[in-house]
Short mmCIF file of C-alpha atoms and ligand atoms in Angstrom, two decimals:
data_model
loop_
_atom_site.label_atom_id
_atom_site.label_comp_id
_atom_site.label_asym_id
_atom_site.label_seq_id
_atom_site.Cartn_x
_atom_site.Cartn_y
_atom_site.Cartn_z
CA MET A 1 31.81 5.40 83.26
CA ILE A 2 30.11 8.52 84.55
CA ARG A 3 29.43 8.19 88.27
CA TRP A 4 25.84 9.47 88.34
CA ALA A 5 24.47 10.49 91.72
CA SER A 6 21.73 8.10 92.85
CA GLU A 7 19.61 11.11 93.94
CA GLN A 8 19.12 13.57 91.08
CA GLY A 9 18.29 16.49 93.34
CA PHE A 10 17.25 19.11 90.80
CA VAL A 11 14.80 16.80 89.06
CA ALA A 12 13.57 15.23 92.30
CA GLU A 13 12.99 18.49 94.18
CA LEU A 14 12.17 21.16 91.63
CA GLU A 15 9.29 20.06 89.48
CA GLY A 16 8.01 23.15 87.68
CA LEU A 17 11.52 24.34 86.84
CA TYR A 18 12.21 21.96 83.96
CA GLU A 19 10.80 19.95 81.09
CA GLY A 20 11.93 16.41 80.38
CA TRP A 21 13.80 16.46 77.07
CA ARG A 22 16.13 14.30 74.98
CA PRO A 23 19.18 15.49 73.05
CA ASP A 24 19.34 15.31 69.25
CA ALA A 25 21.44 12.52 67.81
CA ALA A 26 24.81 13.61 66.37
CA PRO A 27 25.17 12.11 62.87
CA ALA A 28 28.97 11.73 62.93
CA PRO A 29 30.36 12.57 66.38
CA MET A 30 34.07 13.24 66.72
CA VAL A 31 35.86 14.31 69.89
CA LEU A 32 37.69 17.62 69.39
CA VAL A 33 39.00 18.05 72.91
CA ALA A 34 38.68 15.91 76.01
CA ASN A 35 39.66 17.42 79.33
CA ALA A 36 41.78 14.70 80.95
CA SER A 37 42.35 16.48 84.26
CA LEU A 38 38.66 17.24 84.72
CA ALA A 39 37.77 13.68 83.67
CA ALA A 40 40.13 12.42 86.38
CA GLU A 41 38.28 14.51 89.00
CA LEU A 42 35.11 12.75 87.91
CA GLY A 43 36.73 9.33 88.00
CA ILE A 44 36.29 9.05 84.22
CA ASP A 45 38.95 7.26 82.18
CA PRO A 46 39.91 9.69 79.35
CA THR A 47 40.36 6.76 76.94
CA TRP A 48 36.81 5.63 77.65
CA LEU A 49 35.56 9.20 77.22
CA ALA A 50 36.95 9.27 73.66
CA SER A 51 35.57 5.80 72.83
CA SER A 52 32.24 5.32 71.04
CA GLU A 53 30.72 4.17 74.34
CA GLY A 54 32.03 7.26 76.14
CA ILE A 55 30.80 9.59 73.41
CA ALA A 56 27.34 8.00 73.52
CA ALA A 57 27.21 8.45 77.31
CA VAL A 58 28.39 12.04 77.30
CA LEU A 59 26.11 13.06 74.42
CA GLY A 60 23.18 11.40 76.17
CA SER A 61 22.42 9.21 73.13
CA GLU A 62 22.89 6.29 75.52
CA ALA A 63 20.33 7.55 78.04
CA PRO A 64 21.50 7.91 81.64
CA PRO A 65 19.49 6.12 84.35
CA HIS A 66 17.40 9.23 85.07
CA PRO A 67 15.52 11.87 83.03
CA THR A 68 17.49 14.50 81.14
CA VAL A 69 15.85 17.92 81.36
CA ALA A 70 15.81 21.39 79.87
CA GLN A 71 15.95 23.85 82.76
CA ALA A 72 13.57 26.80 82.92
CA TYR A 73 14.83 30.24 83.79
CA ALA A 74 13.99 33.87 83.14
CA GLY A 75 16.41 36.74 82.99
CA HIS A 76 17.24 40.36 82.43
CA GLN A 77 19.15 40.59 79.15
CA PHE A 78 20.87 43.98 78.87
CA GLY A 79 18.42 45.23 81.46
CA ASN A 80 15.26 43.97 79.74
CA TYR A 81 13.26 41.24 81.42
CA SER A 82 12.41 38.05 79.53
CA PRO A 83 10.06 35.87 81.56
CA ARG A 84 10.93 32.68 79.71
CA LEU A 85 14.45 31.95 78.51
CA GLY A 86 15.50 28.52 79.70
CA ASP A 87 17.75 25.94 78.07
CA GLY A 88 17.00 26.69 74.42
CA ARG A 89 19.93 24.66 73.18
CA ALA A 90 21.08 22.91 76.30
CA LEU A 91 20.11 20.08 78.65
CA LEU A 92 20.98 18.95 82.12
CA LEU A 93 22.36 15.47 81.47
CA GLY A 94 22.47 14.80 85.19
CA GLU A 95 24.20 15.22 88.52
CA ALA A 96 27.42 13.27 88.93
CA LEU A 97 29.81 12.74 91.81
CA THR A 98 33.49 13.57 91.78
CA THR A 99 36.00 11.17 93.26
CA ASP A 100 36.18 13.39 96.33
CA GLY A 101 32.42 13.29 96.77
CA ARG A 102 31.36 16.68 95.34
CA ARG A 103 28.12 16.87 93.37
CA VAL A 104 28.39 18.48 89.93
CA ASP A 105 26.10 18.97 86.95
CA ILE A 106 27.03 17.56 83.59
CA HIS A 107 25.26 19.74 81.08
CA LEU A 108 25.11 19.75 77.29
CA LYS A 109 25.17 22.85 75.12
CA GLY A 110 24.32 22.64 71.44
CA SER A 111 22.22 19.49 71.88
CA GLY A 112 19.23 20.61 69.81
CA ARG A 113 15.96 22.47 70.06
CA THR A 114 13.89 22.29 73.23
CA THR A 115 10.61 23.69 74.43
CA PHE A 116 12.57 26.87 75.31
CA SER A 117 14.16 27.42 71.89
CA ARG A 118 11.89 30.19 70.63
CA GLY A 119 13.27 31.01 67.16
CA GLY A 120 16.69 29.40 67.71
CA ASP A 121 18.00 26.23 66.10
CA GLY A 122 19.18 24.69 69.37
CA LYS A 123 22.66 24.22 67.94
CA ALA A 124 26.15 25.51 68.64
CA ALA A 125 29.18 26.00 66.41
CA VAL A 126 32.62 24.49 66.99
CA GLY A 127 34.32 27.87 67.60
CA PRO A 128 32.19 29.19 70.47
CA MET A 129 32.13 25.80 72.21
CA LEU A 130 35.91 25.57 72.04
CA ARG A 131 36.05 29.14 73.35
CA GLU A 132 34.19 27.94 76.45
CA TYR A 133 36.85 25.26 76.86
CA VAL A 134 39.76 27.70 76.48
CA ILE A 135 38.34 30.35 78.81
CA GLY A 136 37.20 27.87 81.46
CA GLU A 137 40.62 26.21 81.57
CA ALA A 138 42.38 29.58 81.71
CA LEU A 139 40.20 30.83 84.57
CA HIS A 140 40.58 27.54 86.42
CA ALA A 141 44.37 27.64 86.13
CA LEU A 142 44.29 31.25 87.36
CA GLY A 143 42.51 30.01 90.48
CA LEU A 144 38.99 31.27 89.76
CA PRO A 145 35.81 29.28 90.40
CA THR A 146 34.43 28.42 86.98
CA THR A 147 32.40 25.99 84.94
CA ARG A 148 34.68 23.86 82.75
CA ALA A 149 34.35 21.90 79.54
CA LEU A 150 34.67 18.14 79.94
CA VAL A 151 34.58 17.46 76.24
CA VAL A 152 33.75 19.22 72.98
CA ILE A 153 32.40 16.95 70.27
CA ALA A 154 31.91 17.91 66.64
CA THR A 155 28.51 16.59 65.64
CA GLY A 156 29.18 16.17 61.93
CA GLU A 157 26.35 18.62 61.17
CA THR A 158 26.64 21.91 59.38
CA ILE A 159 24.76 24.72 61.04
CA ALA A 160 23.62 28.03 59.63
CA ARG A 161 25.19 31.14 61.09
CA ASP A 162 26.41 34.18 59.15
CA ARG A 163 28.03 31.42 57.11
CA PRO A 164 27.71 27.61 57.31
CA LEU A 165 29.73 26.30 60.25
CA PRO A 166 30.53 22.91 61.73
CA GLY A 167 28.27 22.11 64.68
CA ALA A 168 29.44 20.95 68.09
CA VAL A 169 28.18 19.88 71.48
CA LEU A 170 29.91 20.94 74.66
CA ALA A 171 29.57 18.85 77.81
CA ARG A 172 30.37 21.10 80.69
CA VAL A 173 30.75 20.58 84.38
CA ALA A 174 29.42 23.08 86.89
CA SER A 175 28.78 22.91 90.59
CA SER A 176 25.22 23.63 89.45
CA HIS A 177 23.30 25.52 86.79
CA LEU A 178 21.13 27.46 89.22
CA ARG A 179 21.08 31.06 88.07
CA VAL A 180 19.66 34.33 89.31
CA GLY A 181 17.28 33.79 86.38
CA SER A 182 16.12 30.48 87.89
CA PHE A 183 14.84 32.42 90.91
CA GLN A 184 13.28 35.03 88.66
CA TYR A 185 11.39 32.31 86.79
CA ALA A 186 10.17 30.72 90.03
CA ALA A 187 9.16 34.09 91.50
CA SER A 188 7.30 35.27 88.42
CA SER A 189 5.19 32.09 88.50
CA GLY A 190 3.72 33.61 91.69
CA ASP A 191 4.30 30.31 93.53
CA THR A 192 6.09 31.22 96.76
CA ASP A 193 6.41 27.56 97.64
CA LEU A 194 8.42 26.97 94.45
CA VAL A 195 10.76 29.87 95.33
CA ARG A 196 11.18 28.38 98.80
CA ARG A 197 11.94 24.92 97.42
CA LEU A 198 14.46 26.43 95.01
CA ALA A 199 16.13 28.43 97.79
CA ASP A 200 16.23 25.36 100.06
CA HIS A 201 17.74 23.34 97.22
CA ALA A 202 20.36 26.03 96.54
CA ILE A 203 21.19 26.30 100.24
CA ALA A 204 21.62 22.54 100.63
CA ARG A 205 23.75 22.35 97.53
CA HIS A 206 25.95 25.43 97.84
CA TYR A 207 25.60 27.12 101.21
CA PRO A 208 24.60 24.43 103.74
CA GLN A 209 25.70 26.59 106.67
CA CYS A 210 22.79 28.95 105.90
CA ALA A 211 20.28 26.26 106.86
CA LEU A 212 21.47 26.59 110.45
CA ASP A 213 21.04 30.37 110.48
CA PRO A 214 17.96 31.77 112.28
CA GLU A 215 17.30 33.74 109.04
CA PRO A 216 18.29 31.16 106.42
CA TYR A 217 17.11 33.09 103.34
CA LEU A 218 18.82 36.30 104.36
CA ALA A 219 21.97 34.30 105.09
CA PHE A 220 21.62 32.76 101.63
CA LEU A 221 21.31 36.15 99.94
CA GLU A 222 24.39 37.34 101.84
CA ALA A 223 26.33 34.19 100.91
CA VAL A 224 25.55 34.61 97.20
CA SER A 225 26.57 38.25 97.51
CA VAL A 226 29.94 37.32 99.03
CA ALA A 227 30.53 34.64 96.37
CA GLN A 228 29.80 37.15 93.59
CA ALA A 229 31.98 39.82 95.21
CA ARG A 230 34.85 37.31 95.27
CA LEU A 231 34.30 36.21 91.69
CA VAL A 232 34.02 39.69 90.21
CA SER A 233 36.99 40.95 92.24
CA GLN A 234 39.00 38.12 90.68
CA TRP A 235 37.81 39.11 87.21
CA MET A 236 38.88 42.67 87.89
CA ALA A 237 42.27 41.54 89.16
CA ILE A 238 43.08 39.55 86.02
CA GLY A 239 41.45 41.97 83.58
CA PHE A 240 38.65 39.62 82.54
CA ILE A 241 35.51 40.99 80.92
CA HIS A 242 32.62 38.53 80.97
CA GLY A 243 30.71 40.47 78.35
CA VAL A 244 27.13 39.25 79.01
CA MET A 245 26.38 39.59 82.70
CA ASN A 246 22.67 39.06 82.18
CA THR A 247 20.89 37.66 85.24
CA ASP A 248 20.54 34.32 83.46
CA ASN A 249 24.33 34.19 83.13
CA MET A 250 25.03 34.68 86.84
CA ALA A 251 25.36 31.41 88.74
CA ILE A 252 24.13 31.15 92.31
CA SER A 253 27.21 29.05 93.13
CA GLY A 254 29.57 31.97 92.39
CA GLU A 255 31.22 30.17 89.47
CA ALA A 256 31.89 32.01 86.22
CA ILE A 257 29.48 30.67 83.59
CA ASP A 258 28.38 31.12 79.96
CA PHE A 259 31.35 32.58 78.16
CA GLY A 260 30.10 34.25 75.03
CA PRO A 261 31.67 37.52 73.94
CA CYS A 262 34.19 37.49 76.80
CA ALA A 263 37.78 38.65 76.59
CA PHE A 264 40.86 39.52 78.58
CA MET A 265 41.50 43.23 78.43
CA GLU A 266 44.78 44.33 76.91
CA VAL A 267 45.24 48.10 77.43
CA HIS A 268 43.88 48.73 80.91
CA ASP A 269 40.73 50.74 80.39
CA PRO A 270 37.62 50.75 82.60
CA ARG A 271 35.52 51.34 79.48
CA ALA A 272 36.85 48.30 77.62
CA VAL A 273 34.08 46.32 75.89
CA PHE A 274 34.48 43.50 73.38
CA SER A 275 30.92 42.41 72.76
CA SER A 276 29.63 43.49 69.38
CA ILE A 277 26.11 43.86 70.76
CA ASP A 278 27.00 45.85 73.90
CA HIS A 279 26.56 49.27 72.32
CA SER A 280 26.07 51.17 75.57
CA GLY A 281 29.00 49.56 77.39
CA ARG A 282 26.66 48.13 80.01
CA TYR A 283 29.05 45.22 80.60
CA ALA A 284 32.34 47.11 80.22
CA TYR A 285 35.26 46.09 82.46
CA GLY A 286 34.68 48.85 85.01
CA GLN A 287 30.92 48.27 85.15
CA GLN A 288 31.15 44.68 86.34
CA PRO A 289 30.98 45.26 90.13
CA GLY A 290 27.95 47.55 89.76
CA ILE A 291 26.23 45.08 87.44
CA ALA A 292 26.87 42.20 89.86
CA GLN A 293 25.15 44.26 92.54
CA TRP A 294 22.28 45.10 90.19
CA ASN A 295 21.85 41.38 89.48
CA LEU A 296 21.87 40.63 93.21
CA ALA A 297 19.08 43.15 93.66
CA ARG A 298 17.07 41.11 91.14
CA LEU A 299 17.79 37.96 93.19
CA ALA A 300 16.81 39.76 96.39
CA GLU A 301 13.46 40.77 94.86
CA THR A 302 12.61 37.14 94.25
CA LEU A 303 13.31 36.28 97.90
CA LEU A 304 11.15 39.03 99.46
CA PRO A 305 8.29 36.73 100.56
CA LEU A 306 10.85 34.51 102.31
CA LEU A 307 12.59 37.37 104.07
CA HIS A 308 9.61 38.78 106.00
CA HIS A 309 5.81 38.51 105.96
CA ASP A 310 5.61 42.30 105.93
CA THR A 311 6.62 43.44 102.46
CA GLN A 312 8.02 46.81 103.57
CA GLU A 313 10.16 45.10 106.18
CA ALA A 314 11.27 42.50 103.61
CA ILE A 315 12.33 45.29 101.24
CA ARG A 316 14.29 46.98 104.03
CA ILE A 317 16.14 43.72 104.84
CA ALA A 318 16.83 42.96 101.18
CA THR A 319 18.03 46.48 100.43
CA GLU A 320 20.48 46.41 103.30
CA ALA A 321 21.86 43.04 102.15
CA VAL A 322 22.29 44.25 98.57
CA GLU A 323 23.91 47.49 99.72
CA ASN A 324 26.42 45.46 101.74
CA PHE A 325 27.76 44.02 98.50
CA ALA A 326 29.69 47.25 97.87
CA GLY A 327 31.70 46.95 101.08
CA VAL A 328 32.38 43.25 100.64
CA PHE A 329 33.47 43.84 97.07
CA ARG A 330 35.78 46.72 98.04
CA HIS A 331 37.44 44.54 100.66
CA GLU A 332 37.90 41.58 98.29
CA TYR A 333 39.09 43.78 95.46
CA LEU A 334 41.56 45.77 97.51
CA SER A 335 43.12 42.69 99.09
CA ARG A 336 43.69 41.19 95.62
CA MET A 337 45.04 44.44 94.23
CA ARG A 338 47.35 44.88 97.21
CA ALA A 339 48.80 41.43 96.53
CA LYS A 340 49.27 42.27 92.84
CA ALA A 341 51.09 45.51 93.66
CA GLY A 342 53.17 44.00 96.47
CA LEU A 343 51.46 46.24 99.04
CA VAL A 344 51.40 43.45 101.58
CA ASP A 345 52.86 45.38 104.50
CA PRO A 346 49.95 45.56 106.96
CA ALA A 347 51.35 48.90 108.15
CA THR A 348 50.25 50.46 104.84
CA PRO A 349 46.75 51.79 105.50
CA GLY A 350 43.99 50.64 103.16
CA GLU A 351 43.39 54.15 101.87
CA GLU A 352 47.03 54.62 100.94
CA ALA A 353 47.14 51.19 99.26
CA ALA A 354 43.95 51.99 97.33
CA ALA A 355 45.37 55.33 96.20
CA ILE A 356 48.58 53.67 94.99
CA VAL A 357 46.66 50.94 93.15
CA ASN A 358 44.32 53.48 91.55
CA GLY A 359 47.30 55.61 90.57
CA PHE A 360 48.82 52.61 88.81
CA LEU A 361 45.59 51.76 87.00
CA ALA A 362 45.32 55.38 85.83
CA LEU A 363 48.92 55.28 84.58
CA MET A 364 48.22 52.09 82.63
CA THR A 365 45.23 53.79 81.02
CA SER A 366 47.02 57.04 80.16
CA HIS A 367 50.15 55.23 78.88
CA ARG A 368 48.02 52.61 77.09
CA VAL A 369 49.72 49.76 78.91
CA ASP A 370 48.54 46.17 78.76
CA HIS A 371 46.91 45.12 82.07
CA THR A 372 48.76 41.79 82.28
CA LEU A 373 52.19 43.11 81.27
CA GLY A 374 51.81 46.19 83.45
CA PHE A 375 51.21 44.26 86.66
CA ARG A 376 53.82 41.65 85.86
CA SER A 377 56.46 44.33 85.33
CA LEU A 378 56.24 45.55 88.93
CA SER A 379 58.06 42.61 90.54
CA GLY A 380 61.12 43.36 88.39
CA VAL A 381 61.35 46.82 89.89
CA LEU A 382 61.55 45.28 93.37
CA ARG A 383 64.31 42.96 92.16
CA GLY A 384 66.29 45.92 90.86
CA GLN A 385 65.49 44.95 87.24
CA SER A 386 63.27 47.76 86.02
CA GLY A 387 63.70 47.13 82.30
CA ALA A 388 60.23 45.66 81.67
CA PHE A 389 58.57 48.46 83.66
CA GLU A 390 60.54 51.16 81.87
CA ALA A 391 59.77 49.69 78.48
CA LEU A 392 56.06 50.04 79.22
CA PHE A 393 55.95 53.40 80.97
CA ALA A 394 57.60 56.47 79.47
CA ASN A 395 59.83 58.14 82.02
CA ASN A 396 57.81 61.22 82.87
CA GLU A 397 56.90 63.15 85.99
CA ASP A 398 53.70 61.17 86.68
CA VAL A 399 55.46 57.83 86.43
CA ARG A 400 58.34 58.92 88.66
CA ALA A 401 55.94 60.35 91.26
CA TRP A 402 53.86 57.18 91.28
CA ARG A 403 56.91 54.94 91.52
CA ASP A 404 58.32 56.93 94.46
CA ARG A 405 55.04 56.78 96.33
CA TRP A 406 54.70 53.05 95.64
CA LEU A 407 58.25 52.22 96.74
CA THR A 408 57.75 54.19 99.96
CA ALA A 409 54.98 51.72 100.82
CA VAL A 410 57.16 48.65 100.14
CA PRO A 411 59.76 47.56 102.74
CA ALA A 412 63.22 48.83 101.76
CA ASP A 413 65.08 45.68 102.84
CA PRO A 414 66.32 43.98 99.61
CA SER A 415 65.74 40.41 100.76
CA MET A 416 62.21 41.28 101.86
CA ARG A 417 61.67 42.86 98.46
CA LEU A 418 62.73 39.63 96.75
CA GLY A 419 60.17 37.68 98.77
CA ILE A 420 57.45 40.20 97.93
CA ALA A 421 58.40 40.08 94.24
CA ASP A 422 58.00 36.29 94.25
CA GLY A 423 54.60 36.70 95.88
CA MET A 424 53.58 39.15 93.16
CA ASP A 425 54.64 36.76 90.42
CA ALA A 426 52.37 34.14 91.99
CA VAL A 427 49.30 36.36 91.42
CA ASN A 428 50.21 38.37 88.29
CA PRO A 429 50.00 35.98 85.35
CA VAL A 430 52.27 35.96 82.32
CA HIS A 431 49.93 33.74 80.29
CA VAL A 432 46.36 34.84 79.67
CA PRO A 433 44.21 33.98 76.64
CA ARG A 434 45.30 36.72 74.27
CA ASN A 435 42.39 37.59 72.01
CA HIS A 436 44.27 37.27 68.73
CA LEU A 437 45.64 33.86 69.74
CA VAL A 438 42.23 32.61 70.84
CA GLU A 439 40.75 33.71 67.52
CA GLU A 440 43.64 32.15 65.60
CA ALA A 441 43.23 28.85 67.49
CA LEU A 442 39.45 28.78 67.01
CA ALA A 443 39.75 29.55 63.30
CA ALA A 444 42.28 26.76 62.86
CA ALA A 445 40.10 24.33 64.84
CA THR A 446 37.04 25.25 62.77
CA ALA A 447 39.10 24.42 59.68
CA GLY A 448 40.11 21.07 61.22
CA ASP A 449 43.51 21.81 62.78
CA LEU A 450 43.43 21.47 66.57
CA ALA A 451 47.17 21.87 67.16
CA PRO A 452 47.18 25.66 67.86
CA LEU A 453 44.31 25.25 70.33
CA GLU A 454 46.04 22.44 72.19
CA ALA A 455 49.29 24.40 72.34
CA LEU A 456 47.46 27.47 73.63
CA VAL A 457 45.65 25.54 76.37
CA ASP A 458 48.92 23.86 77.45
CA ILE A 459 50.41 27.33 77.98
CA LEU A 460 47.32 28.66 79.75
CA ARG A 461 47.46 25.81 82.24
CA VAL A 462 50.69 27.35 83.59
CA PRO A 463 49.69 30.99 83.99
CA PHE A 464 52.30 32.28 86.41
CA GLU A 465 55.58 30.87 85.06
CA ARG A 466 57.57 31.51 81.92
CA LEU A 467 57.86 28.38 79.77
CA PRO A 468 60.33 27.51 77.03
CA ASP A 469 59.28 28.96 73.66
CA ASP A 470 56.36 30.93 75.06
CA GLU A 471 57.35 34.31 73.53
CA ARG A 472 54.44 34.48 71.13
CA TYR A 473 51.95 33.95 73.97
CA LEU A 474 53.16 36.89 76.04
CA LEU A 475 52.29 39.95 74.05
CA PRO A 476 49.07 41.77 73.28
CA ALA A 477 47.64 41.71 69.80
CA PRO A 478 49.71 43.35 67.09
CA ASP A 479 48.53 46.64 65.63
CA GLY A 480 45.36 46.31 63.66
CA TRP A 481 43.58 44.37 66.41
CA GLU A 482 42.38 47.47 68.15
CA GLY A 483 38.61 47.44 68.24
CA TYR A 484 38.57 43.65 68.53
CA MET A 485 35.03 42.36 68.94
CA THR A 486 33.58 39.03 69.85
CA PHE A 487 30.14 38.12 68.74
CA CYS A 488 27.06 36.92 70.50
CA GLY A 489 25.91 34.94 67.49
CA THR A 490 27.10 31.81 69.21
P1 AMP B 501 23.19 32.84 75.99
O1 AMP B 501 23.36 34.13 75.28
O2 AMP B 501 23.95 31.69 75.40
O3 AMP B 501 23.40 32.95 77.47
O4 AMP B 501 21.67 32.43 75.77
C1 AMP B 501 20.57 33.24 76.10
C2 AMP B 501 19.28 32.49 75.82
O5 AMP B 501 19.15 32.24 74.43
C3 AMP B 501 19.19 31.13 76.50
O6 AMP B 501 17.84 30.92 76.83
C4 AMP B 501 19.63 30.19 75.41
O7 AMP B 501 19.14 28.89 75.61
C5 AMP B 501 19.04 30.84 74.17
N1 AMP B 501 19.78 30.47 72.96
C6 AMP B 501 21.01 30.91 72.58
N2 AMP B 501 21.37 30.37 71.40
C7 AMP B 501 20.34 29.57 71.01
C8 AMP B 501 20.10 28.73 69.87
N3 AMP B 501 20.99 28.59 68.88
N4 AMP B 501 18.93 28.06 69.83
C9 AMP B 501 18.02 28.19 70.81
N5 AMP B 501 18.18 28.94 71.89
C10 AMP B 501 19.33 29.64 72.01
MG1 MG B 502 23.33 31.96 79.04
#
């Protein structure tokens, strides 16, 4: 059974931000993957979830005891404003409670056309929905806040893409589906009361401490800013490129959401882009902090009437809050990068640590070193086993100079170095979703073989430790994969 919340807060409090809607029926539903650990958090028996009763509940064909709705939102897509996006192929099935009392959304993707579909078919293909499952589980295991797939169900339909593909519905769990674009939609309706209700709802749901602040809406903007700084600093640390950081794909909760053309970077390169439609590199790896701040500025604009009755004063307050993102981000980012490089001695000044980290990133770029392998190789050096490091970095003047400077900042005591090396291995993964393996697993699944996908996810659930027989999961794509692209035609 799904433990629905008795109060469906979004529907109860935010009329004007949704349309009641029912999902399409799936002609021949078949569970492709069911997320047992996430089901357990929700108090759902995984056997029930895979039963015909469970499938009917999670697809919404057996209606829950409350309305299911398509959520309205606007958004800047690649910088261009669309006033009406909304759930064009998705529905909020409802708010459920976890066994430890947290409120989460269960949301369908690929459930058919809605009032927001514009020209789209409302459907989703098996591959992209399984990609959401793989990426969400990987990020979760790496310790990032993220939406996660509860179940992916093949519908039995064939859908038209560049070629005919099997259709699927994803049921995903998120702490909510409030987006920057939700605020943009409310604000562009011109109804300040709706913006206020939305902000109050978001505060109660995600940042309850802000309600006690003398300036609750400013506190809210600052809290979202901190949550985004944390999230994006974690992306940067693990080499993750979201790929479509449109304002409608930025969650107010600070969870990672809507994985389309996302990828883990291999060669460390600030300009790395994988999305086939991102021609200008707007959402390249190194652009992500700046884009997060740009998106926060769009959120801040929607809150102006709540920040001060005098518009000029409201703009001043909002601008200051948005500008503060840069400092918060720098702090979050540097503390994560220090941990990755073993620069945990508080005696090392921040500027020196930043210079060492930046020097290492520049070396990885110039030597074309894989981000994941590069960071993981550093702990070996501290253990007196430099083989992995030396295999990645040619022994030249730059490398020697960097290594000397780095080692000067790490305590010389061998037993302390061993402890630091263990700490580094706890934050520098060995297992990330390698693009060629994700593609291989999705292609096999689309053709009906789920075994490679299951094996991949099992490995990704243990990101920081070597496992028996994991060799093929460790390395970047073989030659010929350079220029790898993922596609938005999801
Ligand atoms: P996304 O790129 O998935 O974040 O989606 C951006 C917008 O396009 C959202 O409003 C989606 O609901 C809508 N959309 C994406 N794919 C489809 C589709 N196949 N049918 C209808 N709407 C879609
Ligand atoms: Mg989206």
